[in-house]
GROMACS .gro file of C-alpha atoms in nm:
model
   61
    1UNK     CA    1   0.933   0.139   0.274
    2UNK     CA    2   1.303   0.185   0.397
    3UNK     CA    3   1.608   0.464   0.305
    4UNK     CA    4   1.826   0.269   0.102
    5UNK     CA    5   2.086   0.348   0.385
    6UNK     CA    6   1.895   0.225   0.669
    7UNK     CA    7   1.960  -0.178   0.712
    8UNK     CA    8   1.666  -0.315   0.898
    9UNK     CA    9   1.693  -0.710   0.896
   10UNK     CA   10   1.857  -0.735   1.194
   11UNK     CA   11   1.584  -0.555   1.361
   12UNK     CA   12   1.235  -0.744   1.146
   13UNK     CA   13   1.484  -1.114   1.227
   14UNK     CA   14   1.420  -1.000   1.624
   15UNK     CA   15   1.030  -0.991   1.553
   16UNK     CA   16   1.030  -1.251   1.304
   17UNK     CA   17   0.945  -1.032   1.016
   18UNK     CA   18   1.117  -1.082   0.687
   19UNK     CA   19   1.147  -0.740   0.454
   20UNK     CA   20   1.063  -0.832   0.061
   21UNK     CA   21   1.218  -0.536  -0.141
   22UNK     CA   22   1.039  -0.463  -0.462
   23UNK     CA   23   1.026  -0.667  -0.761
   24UNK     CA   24   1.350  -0.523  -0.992
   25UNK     CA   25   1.134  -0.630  -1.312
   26UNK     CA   26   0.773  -0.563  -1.381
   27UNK     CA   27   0.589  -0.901  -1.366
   28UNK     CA   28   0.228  -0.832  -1.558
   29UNK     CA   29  -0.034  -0.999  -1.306
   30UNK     CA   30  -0.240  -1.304  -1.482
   31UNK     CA   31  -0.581  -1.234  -1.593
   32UNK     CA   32  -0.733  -1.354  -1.296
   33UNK     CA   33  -0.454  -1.185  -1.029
   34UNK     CA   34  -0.601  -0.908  -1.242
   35UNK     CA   35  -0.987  -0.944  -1.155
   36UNK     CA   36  -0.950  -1.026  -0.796
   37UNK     CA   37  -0.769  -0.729  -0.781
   38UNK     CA   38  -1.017  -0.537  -0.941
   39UNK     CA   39  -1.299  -0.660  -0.736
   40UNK     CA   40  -1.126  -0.610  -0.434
   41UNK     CA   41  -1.033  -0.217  -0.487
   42UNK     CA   42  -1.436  -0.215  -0.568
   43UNK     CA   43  -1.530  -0.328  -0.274
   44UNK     CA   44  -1.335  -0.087  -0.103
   45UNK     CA   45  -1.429   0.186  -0.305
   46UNK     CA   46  -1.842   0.110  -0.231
   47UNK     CA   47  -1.743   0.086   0.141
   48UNK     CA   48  -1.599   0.426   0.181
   49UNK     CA   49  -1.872   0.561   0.008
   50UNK     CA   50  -2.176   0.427   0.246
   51UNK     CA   51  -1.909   0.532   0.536
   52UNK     CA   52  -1.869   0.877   0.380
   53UNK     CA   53  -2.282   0.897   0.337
   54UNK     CA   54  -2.340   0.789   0.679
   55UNK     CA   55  -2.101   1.040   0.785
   56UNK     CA   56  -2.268   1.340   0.568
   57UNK     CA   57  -2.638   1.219   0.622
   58UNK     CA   58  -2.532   1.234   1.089
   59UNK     CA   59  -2.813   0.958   1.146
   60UNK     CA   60  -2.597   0.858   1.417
   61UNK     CA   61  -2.599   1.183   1.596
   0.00000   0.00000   0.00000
Protein backbone atom coordinates (compact mmCIF):
# COMPACT_ATOMS: atom_id res chain seq x y z
CA UNK A 1 0.00 0.00 0.00
CA UNK A 2 0.84 3.80 -0.60
CA UNK A 3 0.71 7.23 1.87
CA UNK A 4 -2.18 8.90 0.65
CA UNK A 5 0.37 11.77 -0.17
CA UNK A 6 2.71 9.85 -2.18
CA UNK A 7 1.43 9.79 -6.07
CA UNK A 8 2.95 6.77 -7.67
CA UNK A 9 1.34 6.33 -11.25
CA UNK A 10 3.74 8.08 -12.93
CA UNK A 11 6.32 5.81 -11.62
CA UNK A 12 4.07 1.92 -11.95
CA UNK A 13 3.01 3.76 -15.96
CA UNK A 14 7.15 3.57 -16.49
CA UNK A 15 7.04 -0.28 -15.58
CA UNK A 16 3.76 -0.89 -16.90
CA UNK A 17 2.11 -1.52 -13.62
CA UNK A 18 -1.31 -0.11 -12.95
CA UNK A 19 -2.10 0.65 -8.95
CA UNK A 20 -5.94 -0.57 -8.06
CA UNK A 21 -6.81 1.36 -4.77
CA UNK A 22 -9.21 -0.47 -2.54
CA UNK A 23 -12.71 -1.14 -3.14
CA UNK A 24 -14.66 2.16 -1.33
CA UNK A 25 -17.72 -0.35 -0.68
CA UNK A 26 -17.62 -3.81 0.70
CA UNK A 27 -18.58 -6.21 -2.15
CA UNK A 28 -19.60 -9.75 -0.24
CA UNK A 29 -17.63 -12.47 -2.43
CA UNK A 30 -20.18 -15.14 -4.16
CA UNK A 31 -20.48 -18.44 -2.61
CA UNK A 32 -18.06 -19.96 -4.69
CA UNK A 33 -15.32 -16.76 -4.66
CA UNK A 34 -15.96 -17.84 -1.08
CA UNK A 35 -14.83 -21.65 -1.23
CA UNK A 36 -11.94 -21.21 -3.49
CA UNK A 37 -10.86 -18.90 -1.13
CA UNK A 38 -11.23 -21.08 1.60
CA UNK A 39 -9.50 -23.95 0.04
CA UNK A 40 -6.77 -21.97 -0.99
CA UNK A 41 -5.82 -20.40 2.64
CA UNK A 42 -6.03 -24.40 3.55
CA UNK A 43 -3.69 -25.35 1.44
CA UNK A 44 -1.43 -22.90 2.65
CA UNK A 45 -2.06 -23.46 6.07
CA UNK A 46 -1.16 -27.61 5.65
CA UNK A 47 1.99 -26.46 3.77
CA UNK A 48 3.52 -24.41 6.46
CA UNK A 49 2.82 -26.95 8.77
CA UNK A 50 4.85 -30.04 7.00
CA UNK A 51 7.56 -27.05 6.39
CA UNK A 52 7.46 -26.14 10.09
CA UNK A 53 7.67 -30.19 11.01
CA UNK A 54 10.43 -30.74 8.71
CA UNK A 55 12.08 -27.88 10.21
CA UNK A 56 11.51 -29.12 14.04
CA UNK A 57 12.00 -32.94 13.23
CA UNK A 58 16.16 -31.59 11.30
CA UNK A 59 15.95 -34.80 8.97
CA UNK A 60 17.75 -32.70 6.65
CA UNK A 61 20.66 -32.03 8.85
Amino acid sequence: MADKGFVIDDLLFDVGAKLIPPFKRSVQFSKEDTEKTQAIAHLGIVVEKIIGLIKSSRIWD
